[in-house]
CSV table of C-alpha atoms and ligand atoms in Angstrom, one decimal:
chain,number,residue,atom,x,y,z
A,1,UNK,CA,-19.0,-45.1,-34.4
A,2,UNK,CA,-20.5,-48.4,-35.2
A,3,UNK,CA,-24.1,-48.6,-32.9
A,4,UNK,CA,-24.9,-45.2,-35.4
A,5,UNK,CA,-23.8,-46.9,-38.3
A,6,UNK,CA,-25.9,-50.0,-37.0
A,7,UNK,CA,-29.1,-47.5,-36.0
A,8,UNK,CA,-28.8,-46.6,-39.8
A,9,UNK,CA,-29.4,-50.5,-41.1
A,10,UNK,CA,-32.7,-50.2,-40.8
A,11,UNK,CA,-33.0,-47.2,-42.8
A,12,UNK,CA,-30.4,-48.8,-45.9
A,13,UNK,CA,-32.8,-52.0,-45.4
A,14,UNK,CA,-36.3,-51.0,-46.5
A,15,UNK,CA,-34.5,-47.8,-49.0
A,16,UNK,CA,-33.4,-51.3,-50.5
A,17,UNK,CA,-36.9,-53.6,-50.6
A,18,UNK,CA,-38.4,-50.4,-51.4
A,19,UNK,CA,-36.4,-50.4,-54.8
A,20,UNK,CA,-35.9,-54.4,-55.4
A,21,UNK,CA,-40.0,-54.3,-55.0
A,22,UNK,CA,-40.8,-51.0,-57.6
A,23,UNK,CA,-37.5,-52.3,-59.7
A,24,UNK,CA,-39.3,-56.3,-60.6
A,25,UNK,CA,-43.0,-55.1,-60.3
A,26,UNK,CA,-42.4,-51.0,-62.0
A,27,UNK,CA,-39.2,-51.1,-63.6
A,28,UNK,CA,-35.8,-49.5,-62.9
A,29,UNK,CA,-37.6,-45.9,-63.6
A,30,UNK,CA,-39.5,-45.4,-61.4
A,31,UNK,CA,-38.1,-47.9,-58.6
A,32,UNK,CA,-35.0,-45.2,-59.1
A,33,UNK,CA,-37.7,-42.4,-58.4
A,34,UNK,CA,-39.4,-44.2,-55.5
A,35,UNK,CA,-35.7,-44.2,-53.8
A,36,UNK,CA,-34.8,-40.7,-54.2
A,37,UNK,CA,-37.4,-39.5,-53.0
A,38,UNK,CA,-37.7,-41.3,-50.1
A,39,UNK,CA,-34.0,-40.4,-49.7
A,40,UNK,CA,-34.6,-36.7,-50.7
A,41,UNK,CA,-38.0,-36.9,-48.0
A,42,UNK,CA,-34.4,-37.9,-45.6
A,43,UNK,CA,-32.5,-35.0,-46.3
A,44,UNK,CA,-35.3,-31.8,-46.1
A,45,UNK,CA,-36.2,-33.7,-42.5
A,46,UNK,CA,-32.5,-33.7,-41.5
A,47,UNK,CA,-32.3,-29.5,-43.3
A,48,UNK,CA,-35.3,-28.8,-41.4
A,49,UNK,CA,-33.7,-30.9,-37.6
A,50,UNK,CA,-30.9,-28.6,-38.6
A,51,UNK,CA,-32.2,-25.1,-38.6
A,52,UNK,CA,-33.2,-25.9,-35.3
A,53,UNK,CA,-30.6,-26.5,-34.2
A,54,UNK,CA,-29.0,-23.5,-35.2
A,55,UNK,CA,-32.0,-21.1,-34.0
A,56,UNK,CA,-31.6,-23.3,-30.4
A,57,UNK,CA,-28.2,-23.2,-30.1
A,58,UNK,CA,-29.0,-18.6,-30.5
A,59,UNK,CA,-30.8,-18.8,-27.6
A,60,UNK,CA,-29.3,-21.8,-25.1
A,61,UNK,CA,-31.6,-20.2,-23.6
A,62,UNK,CA,-35.0,-21.5,-24.3
A,63,UNK,CA,-36.4,-24.5,-24.0
A,64,UNK,CA,-34.1,-27.9,-26.4
A,65,UNK,CA,-36.3,-28.4,-30.0
A,66,UNK,CA,-38.1,-31.8,-30.0
A,67,UNK,CA,-36.1,-33.9,-32.4
A,68,UNK,CA,-37.3,-37.0,-34.4
A,69,UNK,CA,-35.2,-40.4,-34.1
A,70,UNK,CA,-31.6,-39.3,-33.9
A,71,UNK,CA,-32.4,-35.9,-33.8
A,72,UNK,CA,-34.2,-37.2,-30.7
A,73,UNK,CA,-30.5,-38.1,-29.3
A,74,UNK,CA,-28.9,-35.5,-30.0
A,75,UNK,CA,-30.7,-32.5,-28.8
A,76,UNK,CA,-31.0,-34.9,-25.3
A,77,UNK,CA,-27.2,-35.0,-25.3
A,78,UNK,CA,-26.9,-31.5,-26.0
A,79,UNK,CA,-29.1,-29.6,-23.7
A,80,UNK,CA,-27.8,-32.1,-20.9
A,81,UNK,CA,-24.3,-30.5,-21.2
A,82,UNK,CA,-25.6,-27.8,-22.3
A,83,UNK,CA,-27.1,-28.0,-18.3
A,84,UNK,CA,-24.3,-30.0,-16.3
A,85,UNK,CA,-22.3,-26.5,-17.7
A,86,UNK,CA,-24.8,-24.5,-16.4
A,87,UNK,CA,-25.0,-25.7,-13.9
A,88,UNK,CA,-20.5,-25.6,-12.8
A,89,UNK,CA,-20.4,-22.1,-14.5
A,90,UNK,CA,-23.0,-20.9,-11.7
A,91,UNK,CA,-21.1,-22.3,-8.4
A,92,UNK,CA,-17.9,-20.6,-9.9
A,93,UNK,CA,-20.1,-17.4,-10.4
A,94,UNK,CA,-21.8,-17.4,-6.5
A,95,UNK,CA,-18.9,-18.3,-5.1
A,96,UNK,CA,-16.3,-15.1,-7.5
A,97,UNK,CA,-19.9,-13.2,-5.5
A,98,UNK,CA,-19.5,-14.8,-2.1
A,99,UNK,CA,-15.4,-13.9,-2.6
A,100,UNK,CA,-16.4,-10.4,-3.5
A,101,UNK,CA,-19.3,-9.6,-1.1
A,102,UNK,CA,-16.3,-11.3,2.0
A,103,UNK,CA,-13.5,-8.3,0.7
A,104,UNK,CA,-16.3,-5.6,-0.4
A,105,UNK,CA,-17.3,-5.7,3.6
A,106,UNK,CA,-14.2,-6.2,4.9
A,107,UNK,CA,-13.3,-3.9,7.5
A,108,UNK,CA,-9.9,-2.6,5.7
A,109,UNK,CA,-9.9,-1.3,2.9
A,110,UNK,CA,-8.6,-2.5,0.0
A,111,UNK,CA,-7.7,-0.5,-3.3
A,112,UNK,CA,-6.7,-2.9,-6.4
A,113,UNK,CA,-4.1,-0.7,-8.9
A,114,UNK,CA,-3.3,-1.5,-12.0
A,115,UNK,CA,0.3,-1.8,-13.9
A,116,UNK,CA,-0.3,1.8,-13.7
A,117,UNK,CA,-1.3,3.0,-10.2
A,118,UNK,CA,-4.8,3.2,-11.5
A,119,UNK,CA,-7.9,2.1,-9.6
A,120,UNK,CA,-8.9,-1.3,-11.2
A,121,UNK,CA,-11.4,-1.7,-8.1
A,122,UNK,CA,-12.1,-1.6,-4.3
A,123,UNK,CA,-14.4,-1.9,-1.5
A,124,UNK,CA,-16.3,-0.2,1.0
A,125,UNK,CA,-14.2,0.3,3.7
A,126,UNK,CA,-12.3,1.9,0.5
A,127,UNK,CA,-14.6,4.6,0.5
A,128,UNK,CA,-14.8,5.3,3.7
A,129,UNK,CA,-11.3,6.0,4.7
A,130,UNK,CA,-9.5,7.1,1.5
A,131,UNK,CA,-12.2,9.5,0.4
A,132,UNK,CA,-12.4,7.2,-2.9
A,133,UNK,CA,-15.8,6.2,-5.3
A,134,UNK,CA,-16.5,2.7,-6.9
A,135,UNK,CA,-19.0,4.8,-9.6
A,136,UNK,CA,-16.8,7.8,-9.7
A,137,UNK,CA,-13.3,6.8,-9.2
A,138,UNK,CA,-12.6,3.1,-11.3
A,139,UNK,CA,-10.2,3.7,-14.4
A,140,UNK,CA,-8.8,6.8,-11.9
A,141,UNK,CA,-4.5,6.8,-11.2
A,142,UNK,CA,-4.7,6.4,-6.9
A,143,UNK,CA,-2.0,9.7,-6.3
A,144,UNK,CA,-4.3,12.3,-8.0
A,145,UNK,CA,-7.3,11.6,-5.6
A,146,UNK,CA,-5.0,10.9,-2.8
A,147,UNK,CA,-3.1,14.3,-3.1
A,148,UNK,CA,-0.6,13.8,-0.2
A,149,UNK,CA,3.2,14.2,-0.8
A,150,UNK,CA,4.5,11.7,1.1
A,151,UNK,CA,1.9,8.5,0.2
A,152,UNK,CA,2.4,9.7,-3.5
A,153,UNK,CA,6.4,9.1,-3.1
A,154,UNK,CA,6.2,5.9,-0.7
A,155,UNK,CA,3.5,4.8,-4.1
A,156,UNK,CA,6.8,5.3,-5.9
A,157,UNK,CA,8.9,3.1,-3.7
A,158,UNK,CA,7.3,0.1,-4.5
A,159,UNK,CA,8.7,-1.3,-1.3
A,160,UNK,CA,6.7,-4.0,-0.6
A,161,UNK,CA,7.6,-4.9,3.0
A,162,UNK,CA,7.5,-0.6,4.6
A,163,UNK,CA,3.6,0.6,5.6
A,164,UNK,CA,3.2,4.2,5.2
A,165,UNK,CA,1.4,5.9,9.1
A,166,UNK,CA,-0.5,9.0,7.7
A,167,UNK,CA,-4.3,10.8,8.8
A,168,UNK,CA,-7.0,9.3,6.5
A,169,UNK,CA,-8.1,12.3,4.0
A,170,UNK,CA,-11.9,12.9,5.1
A,171,UNK,CA,-11.9,11.3,8.9
A,172,UNK,CA,-8.3,13.4,9.9
A,173,UNK,CA,-9.7,11.5,12.9
A,174,UNK,CA,-8.7,8.6,12.1
A,175,UNK,CA,-4.6,7.1,11.6
A,176,UNK,CA,-4.2,4.1,8.8
A,177,UNK,CA,-1.6,2.2,8.2
A,178,UNK,CA,-1.7,1.7,4.2
A,179,UNK,CA,0.6,-1.0,3.6
A,180,UNK,CA,0.9,-2.6,-0.5
A,181,UNK,CA,0.5,-6.4,-1.8
A,182,UNK,CA,2.1,-7.7,-4.8
A,183,UNK,CA,-0.8,-9.9,-6.6
A,184,UNK,CA,0.7,-10.3,-10.0
A,185,UNK,CA,3.2,-8.6,-12.3
A,186,UNK,CA,0.5,-6.2,-13.8
A,187,UNK,CA,-1.6,-5.7,-10.2
A,188,UNK,CA,-0.9,-4.8,-6.6
A,189,UNK,CA,-3.4,-4.1,-3.4
A,190,UNK,CA,-3.0,-1.3,-1.3
A,191,UNK,CA,-3.8,-2.6,1.8
A,192,UNK,CA,-5.4,0.7,4.4
A,193,UNK,CA,-6.1,-0.3,8.3
A,194,UNK,CA,-7.5,1.7,10.4
A,195,UNK,CA,-4.6,1.9,14.1
A,196,UNK,CA,-6.5,5.0,15.8
A,197,UNK,CA,-7.3,2.8,19.0
A,198,UNK,CA,-3.6,1.3,18.8
A,199,UNK,CA,-2.4,4.8,18.0
A,200,UNK,CA,-4.4,5.6,21.6
A,201,UNK,CA,-3.0,3.4,23.4
A,202,UNK,CA,0.7,4.2,22.7
A,203,UNK,CA,-0.2,7.3,23.3
A,204,UNK,CA,-1.3,6.2,26.9
A,205,UNK,CA,1.2,4.6,27.8
A,206,UNK,CA,4.0,7.0,26.9
A,207,UNK,CA,2.1,9.8,29.0
A,208,UNK,CA,1.1,7.2,31.7
A,209,UNK,CA,5.6,6.9,32.6
A,210,UNK,CA,5.8,10.1,31.8
A,211,UNK,CA,3.3,10.7,35.0
A,212,UNK,CA,4.4,7.9,37.1
A,213,UNK,CA,8.8,9.2,36.6
A,214,UNK,CA,7.2,12.9,36.8
A,215,UNK,CA,5.0,12.1,40.0
A,216,UNK,CA,8.3,10.1,41.4
A,217,UNK,CA,10.3,12.2,40.8
A,218,UNK,CA,9.9,15.2,43.1
A,219,UNK,CA,9.5,12.7,46.4
A,220,UNK,CA,13.0,11.4,45.3
A,221,UNK,CA,14.6,14.4,45.0
A,222,UNK,CA,13.5,15.7,48.0
A,223,UNK,CA,14.8,12.4,49.7
A,224,UNK,CA,17.7,13.1,47.9
A,225,UNK,CA,18.5,16.5,49.0
A,226,UNK,CA,17.8,15.8,52.5
A,227,UNK,CA,20.5,13.2,52.5
A,228,UNK,CA,23.2,15.4,51.0
A,229,UNK,CA,22.3,18.1,53.5
A,230,UNK,CA,22.5,15.6,56.5
A,231,UNK,CA,26.3,14.5,54.7
A,232,UNK,CA,27.7,18.3,54.4
A,233,UNK,CA,26.8,18.2,58.1
A,234,UNK,CA,28.9,18.7,60.4
A,235,UNK,CA,27.4,18.5,63.7
A,236,UNK,CA,23.3,18.1,63.6
A,237,UNK,CA,20.9,19.8,64.6
A,238,UNK,CA,18.6,17.3,66.5
A,239,UNK,CA,15.2,19.9,66.4
A,240,UNK,CA,16.4,20.0,62.4
A,241,UNK,CA,16.8,16.8,62.4
A,242,UNK,CA,13.5,15.6,63.5
A,243,UNK,CA,11.9,18.0,61.2
A,244,UNK,CA,14.1,16.3,57.9
A,245,UNK,CA,12.8,13.1,59.1
A,246,UNK,CA,9.0,14.3,59.4
A,247,UNK,CA,9.4,16.0,55.4
A,248,UNK,CA,11.3,12.5,54.5
A,249,UNK,CA,8.5,10.2,55.8
A,250,UNK,CA,6.2,12.9,54.2
A,251,UNK,CA,7.8,11.9,51.0
A,252,UNK,CA,7.8,8.3,51.0
A,253,UNK,CA,4.5,7.6,52.1
A,254,UNK,CA,3.6,9.3,48.8
A,255,UNK,CA,5.6,7.1,46.8
A,256,UNK,CA,4.0,4.6,48.8
A,257,UNK,CA,0.3,5.5,48.4
A,258,UNK,CA,1.7,6.1,44.2
A,259,UNK,CA,3.1,2.6,44.2
A,260,UNK,CA,-0.1,1.7,45.9
A,261,UNK,CA,-2.6,3.1,43.8
A,262,UNK,CA,-0.3,1.4,40.8
A,263,UNK,CA,-0.2,-1.9,42.1
A,264,UNK,CA,-4.1,-1.8,42.8
A,265,UNK,CA,-4.6,-0.2,38.7
A,266,UNK,CA,-2.2,-4.0,37.4
A,267,UNK,CA,-4.3,-5.8,39.3
A,268,UNK,CA,-7.4,-4.0,38.6
A,269,UNK,CA,-6.7,-4.7,34.6
A,270,UNK,CA,-5.1,-7.7,35.1
A,271,UNK,CA,-7.3,-10.0,36.4
A,272,UNK,CA,-10.2,-11.7,34.9
A,273,UNK,CA,-11.6,-13.2,37.4
A,274,UNK,CA,-13.1,-11.2,40.0
A,275,UNK,CA,-15.1,-12.0,44.0
A,276,UNK,CA,-18.1,-12.9,43.7
A,277,UNK,CA,-19.1,-12.8,47.3
A,278,UNK,CA,-21.8,-10.8,49.6
A,279,UNK,CA,-20.9,-7.5,50.8
A,280,UNK,CA,-22.2,-6.1,54.0
A,281,UNK,CA,-23.0,-2.9,52.0
A,282,UNK,CA,-24.7,-0.8,54.6
A,283,UNK,CA,-21.9,-2.3,57.5
A,284,UNK,CA,-18.9,-1.7,55.0
A,285,UNK,CA,-20.6,2.7,54.6
A,286,UNK,CA,-20.6,2.5,58.6
A,287,UNK,CA,-17.1,1.2,58.5
A,288,UNK,CA,-16.6,4.0,56.3
A,289,UNK,CA,-18.2,6.8,57.8
A,290,UNK,CA,-15.2,6.1,60.6
A,291,UNK,CA,-12.5,6.1,59.1
A,292,UNK,CA,-14.4,9.4,57.3
A,293,UNK,CA,-14.3,11.0,61.5
A,294,UNK,CA,-10.8,9.6,62.0
A,295,UNK,CA,-9.7,11.8,58.8
A,296,UNK,CA,-11.8,14.6,59.6
A,297,UNK,CA,-10.7,15.4,62.9
A,298,UNK,CA,-13.4,16.8,63.4
A,299,UNK,CA,-13.3,20.3,60.8
A,300,UNK,CA,-17.0,18.3,59.0
A,301,UNK,CA,-19.5,16.7,59.9
A,302,UNK,CA,-20.8,13.6,58.4
A,303,UNK,CA,-24.0,11.8,57.7
A,304,UNK,CA,-24.7,8.3,57.0
A,305,UNK,CA,-28.4,7.3,55.8
A,306,UNK,CA,-29.0,4.1,54.9
A,307,UNK,CA,-32.2,3.1,53.7
A,308,UNK,CA,-32.4,-0.3,52.9
A,309,UNK,CA,-29.7,-3.2,54.4
A,310,UNK,CA,-29.1,-4.5,50.7
A,311,UNK,CA,-26.7,-6.6,50.5
A,312,UNK,CA,-24.7,-6.8,47.0
A,313,UNK,CA,-23.0,-9.7,44.8
A,314,UNK,CA,-19.3,-8.8,44.8
A,315,UNK,CA,-15.8,-8.1,45.7
A,316,UNK,CA,-15.6,-6.6,48.9
A,317,UNK,CA,-12.4,-5.4,48.4
A,318,UNK,CA,-12.9,-3.8,45.7
A,319,UNK,CA,-15.9,-2.2,46.4
A,320,UNK,CA,-13.6,-1.2,49.7
A,321,UNK,CA,-11.4,0.7,47.8
A,322,UNK,CA,-13.4,2.6,45.5
A,323,UNK,CA,-16.4,3.8,48.3
A,324,UNK,CA,-13.1,4.6,50.4
A,325,UNK,CA,-11.6,6.7,47.5
A,326,UNK,CA,-15.2,8.5,47.5
A,327,UNK,CA,-14.7,9.0,50.7
A,328,UNK,CA,-11.5,10.9,51.3
A,329,UNK,CA,-12.3,12.5,48.1
A,330,UNK,CA,-14.9,14.2,49.6
A,331,UNK,CA,-13.3,14.7,53.1
A,332,UNK,CA,-9.6,16.3,51.1
A,333,UNK,CA,-11.6,18.5,48.7
A,334,UNK,CA,-14.1,19.4,51.4
A,335,UNK,CA,-13.1,22.8,53.1
A,336,UNK,CA,-13.8,23.1,57.2
A,337,UNK,CA,-17.2,23.6,58.4
A,338,UNK,CA,-18.9,21.6,55.7
A,339,UNK,CA,-20.7,17.9,55.5
A,340,UNK,CA,-20.0,14.8,53.8
A,341,UNK,CA,-23.5,12.4,53.4
A,342,UNK,CA,-23.3,8.7,52.6
A,343,UNK,CA,-26.3,7.1,51.4
A,344,UNK,CA,-26.7,4.1,50.7
A,345,UNK,CA,-29.7,3.3,49.0
A,346,UNK,CA,-32.1,1.6,46.0
A,347,UNK,CA,-33.0,3.5,43.0
A,348,UNK,CA,-36.3,3.3,41.0
A,349,UNK,CA,-34.0,1.8,38.2
A,350,UNK,CA,-33.8,-1.3,41.0
A,351,UNK,CA,-30.1,-0.7,40.9
A,352,UNK,CA,-27.7,0.0,44.5
A,353,UNK,CA,-26.2,2.9,44.5
A,354,UNK,CA,-24.0,4.7,47.1
A,355,UNK,CA,-23.5,8.5,47.1
A,356,UNK,CA,-21.0,10.4,48.6
A,357,UNK,CA,-22.8,14.6,49.2
A,358,UNK,CA,-20.5,17.0,50.5
A,359,UNK,CA,-20.7,20.6,50.8
A,360,UNK,CA,-17.5,21.3,49.2
A,361,UNK,CA,-15.2,23.3,46.5
A,362,UNK,CA,-17.2,21.3,43.7
A,363,UNK,CA,-15.9,20.8,40.4
A,364,UNK,CA,-16.2,22.9,37.4
A,365,UNK,CA,-18.3,21.3,34.3
A,366,UNK,CA,-15.4,21.1,31.8
A,367,UNK,CA,-12.7,18.8,34.3
A,368,UNK,CA,-16.0,16.2,34.5
A,369,UNK,CA,-15.6,13.7,31.6
A,370,UNK,CA,-11.6,13.8,32.3
A,371,UNK,CA,-12.0,12.7,36.1
A,372,UNK,CA,-11.7,9.1,35.5
A,373,UNK,CA,-8.5,9.2,33.7
A,374,UNK,CA,-5.8,8.5,35.6
A,375,UNK,CA,-3.6,11.3,37.2
A,376,UNK,CA,-6.2,13.5,35.9
A,377,UNK,CA,-6.4,16.5,38.9
A,378,UNK,CA,-8.3,19.6,38.9
A,379,UNK,CA,-6.0,21.5,40.5
A,380,UNK,CA,-3.1,19.6,40.6
A,381,UNK,CA,-1.1,21.5,43.6
A,382,UNK,CA,-3.6,20.8,45.5
A,383,UNK,CA,-4.5,17.5,45.1
A,384,UNK,CA,-0.7,16.5,45.8
A,385,UNK,CA,-0.7,18.8,49.2
A,386,UNK,CA,-3.0,16.9,49.7
A,387,UNK,CA,-1.1,13.4,49.4
A,388,UNK,CA,-3.5,13.0,45.9
A,389,UNK,CA,-1.6,10.7,43.4
A,390,UNK,CA,-5.1,11.1,41.2
A,391,UNK,CA,-5.0,7.7,40.8
A,392,UNK,CA,-7.8,7.4,42.9
A,393,UNK,CA,-11.1,7.4,40.5
A,394,UNK,CA,-9.2,5.8,37.9
A,395,UNK,CA,-9.4,2.9,40.3
A,396,UNK,CA,-13.0,4.0,40.9
A,397,UNK,CA,-14.4,3.1,37.6
A,398,UNK,CA,-12.4,0.5,37.1
A,399,UNK,CA,-13.8,-1.6,39.7
A,400,UNK,CA,-18.1,-0.1,38.9
A,401,UNK,CA,-16.6,-1.7,35.7
A,402,UNK,CA,-15.6,-5.0,37.2
A,403,UNK,CA,-18.7,-5.2,39.2
A,404,UNK,CA,-21.0,-3.9,35.4
A,405,UNK,CA,-21.4,-0.2,37.7
A,406,UNK,CA,-21.0,3.6,36.7
A,407,UNK,CA,-20.0,6.4,38.4
A,408,UNK,CA,-22.3,9.7,38.1
A,409,UNK,CA,-20.7,13.2,39.2
A,410,UNK,CA,-22.8,16.2,39.6
A,411,UNK,CA,-21.3,19.2,41.1
A,412,UNK,CA,-21.3,22.6,40.8
A,413,UNK,CA,-18.0,25.1,42.0
A,414,UNK,CA,-18.3,26.1,45.4
A,415,UNK,CA,-21.4,24.0,45.7
A,416,UNK,CA,-20.7,20.5,46.8
A,417,UNK,CA,-20.4,17.5,44.6
A,418,UNK,CA,-22.3,14.2,45.3
A,419,UNK,CA,-20.7,11.1,43.6
A,420,UNK,CA,-22.6,7.8,42.6
A,421,UNK,CA,-21.6,4.6,42.4
A,422,UNK,CA,-24.2,3.1,40.8
A,423,UNK,CA,-24.7,-0.9,40.6
A,424,UNK,CA,-27.5,-3.6,38.2
A,425,UNK,CA,-29.9,-4.7,39.9
A,426,UNK,CA,-28.5,-8.4,39.6
A,427,UNK,CA,-25.8,-7.7,42.1
A,428,UNK,CA,-28.7,-6.8,44.3
A,429,UNK,CA,-30.2,-9.4,47.3
A,430,UNK,CA,-32.6,-7.5,48.7
A,431,UNK,CA,-33.1,-7.1,52.8
A,432,UNK,CA,-35.3,-10.2,53.5
A,433,UNK,CA,-35.5,-9.6,57.7
A,434,UNK,CA,-37.8,-6.5,58.2
A,435,UNK,CA,-34.1,-3.9,60.3
A,436,UNK,CA,-34.5,-3.3,63.9
A,437,UNK,CA,-34.3,0.3,63.6
A,438,UNK,CA,-36.6,3.1,61.3
A,439,UNK,CA,-35.6,3.5,57.4
A,440,UNK,CA,-33.9,5.7,55.8
A,441,UNK,CA,-31.4,6.1,59.0
A,442,UNK,CA,-30.1,8.8,59.4
A,443,UNK,CA,-26.3,8.8,61.6
A,444,UNK,CA,-24.1,12.6,62.3
A,445,UNK,CA,-20.5,12.5,63.7
J,501,ATP,N1,-15.7,16.0,46.4
J,501,ATP,C1,-14.7,16.4,45.2
J,501,ATP,N2,-14.7,17.3,45.6
J,501,ATP,C2,-13.8,18.4,44.2
J,501,ATP,N3,-13.0,18.1,43.5
J,501,ATP,C3,-13.2,16.3,43.9
J,501,ATP,C4,-13.8,15.7,44.1
J,501,ATP,N4,-13.5,14.5,44.6
J,501,ATP,C5,-12.3,14.1,43.0
J,501,ATP,N5,-11.9,16.2,42.9
J,501,ATP,C6,-11.4,16.1,42.1
J,501,ATP,O1,-10.0,14.7,41.1
J,501,ATP,C7,-9.6,14.7,41.7
J,501,ATP,C8,-9.4,12.9,41.0
J,501,ATP,O2,-9.4,13.0,42.0
J,501,ATP,P1,-8.8,11.7,42.2
J,501,ATP,O3,-9.2,10.3,43.4
J,501,ATP,O4,-8.5,10.6,41.4
J,501,ATP,O5,-7.1,11.9,42.9
J,501,ATP,P2,-6.6,11.6,43.9
J,501,ATP,O6,-7.7,12.4,45.1
J,501,ATP,O7,-6.4,13.4,43.5
J,501,ATP,O8,-5.5,10.8,44.2
J,501,ATP,P3,-6.0,10.0,44.9
J,501,ATP,O9,-7.3,9.6,44.8
J,501,ATP,O10,-5.0,8.9,44.1
J,501,ATP,O11,-5.7,9.8,46.1
J,501,ATP,C9,-8.9,15.4,42.3
J,501,ATP,O12,-7.8,15.4,42.5
J,501,ATP,C10,-9.9,16.1,42.4
J,501,ATP,O13,-9.3,17.8,41.7
J,502,MG,MG1,-8.2,10.3,46.1
């Protein structure tokens, strides 16, 4: 308050001095007139500055007007406050915009509903999953747009603890889990979360348990049947006993085979770390060919083509189990008289390839994409009869995945199949020492 009046003192001094000077020289009337004239000029200047202030305040975006004297201070201070509040506003708007952008691009669908369940706002995922549109549906009642009886009932229940699972309206392959969250007395938030993958894993788990139980039930029933028969026998016939014991052993071998495969799969899935040792694949192929010959018992022609002595970086045990399965499949699914070739070569891409080529029964194209599913068998009865559980190729797929490799299958019904395990170039250890024997080398059983 005081500084303001303090600064006005010169003006008061000037007015008093002018009044006194003119009073002394020209008398009272002239002194009053001159003083009033000065005062009138002062008032007109203020009115003009006020008009400028008024014009500026109506359009504060423009530059501040220039002020004379105390008006300069007024305009300066006002401009300073305006700029700082505008800066604060800009920060708040940017923060809000950022929040909106983040919510808009959330992977979950978000719809904000008012107290009458009209849509107040929705994000991109809500458009995608619920088939709503930000430009078209704001202000619409949501139950008119999502006309699903279960949804309407659930929405009316107003029980925020209970979620609802339903198919996405325009994406029937997607399952959504919906949840309601109360934001305020007038607003609720509807969240839509994609649980398709979760459902798939759940279904796989159920199938897996059903398959394992089914696979175990047959051999266990057979063994239990024989034991019951023995129990009822007064004087067991040694010949029949021997036959029954052989059959029981076959069934227990099946159970062991199944449990072994399950343990291998569980280990492959559970273990993060994998051994990275030098694997002598050419040596391994020779050993596998020997095993194939003993499994075949002379019924097939078994050839080995080793085009390179290159080795591989990986887990020797896992690769042996995977390659061994491809070889045993070829023997088991190729009728007597057929030819089986084990091939090890460097592909043009630089990848290493282990292939098993057979002239067996072949596989219809429709089965090929499903071969690596657990327990999947083209001919259930036939595979089971040969001791198969349908887990072999699932193991192969896992092993190759752990080595960043891939399984390729080429097959034609009645002509035969080629199963190729392709392993990436950066796992290859090129052959450095020239091979003593000419390559490709071929050996026939
Ligand atoms: N070389 C092949 N020729 C024809 N069919 C094959 C061949 N290899 C695999 N299959 C088919 O693919 C199915 C799945 O093979 P996979 O190795 O996973 O299981 P399996 O051999 O039946 O049992 P397991 O390997 O557990 O003993 C087989 O049941 C068979 O129908
Ligand atoms: Mg197999």
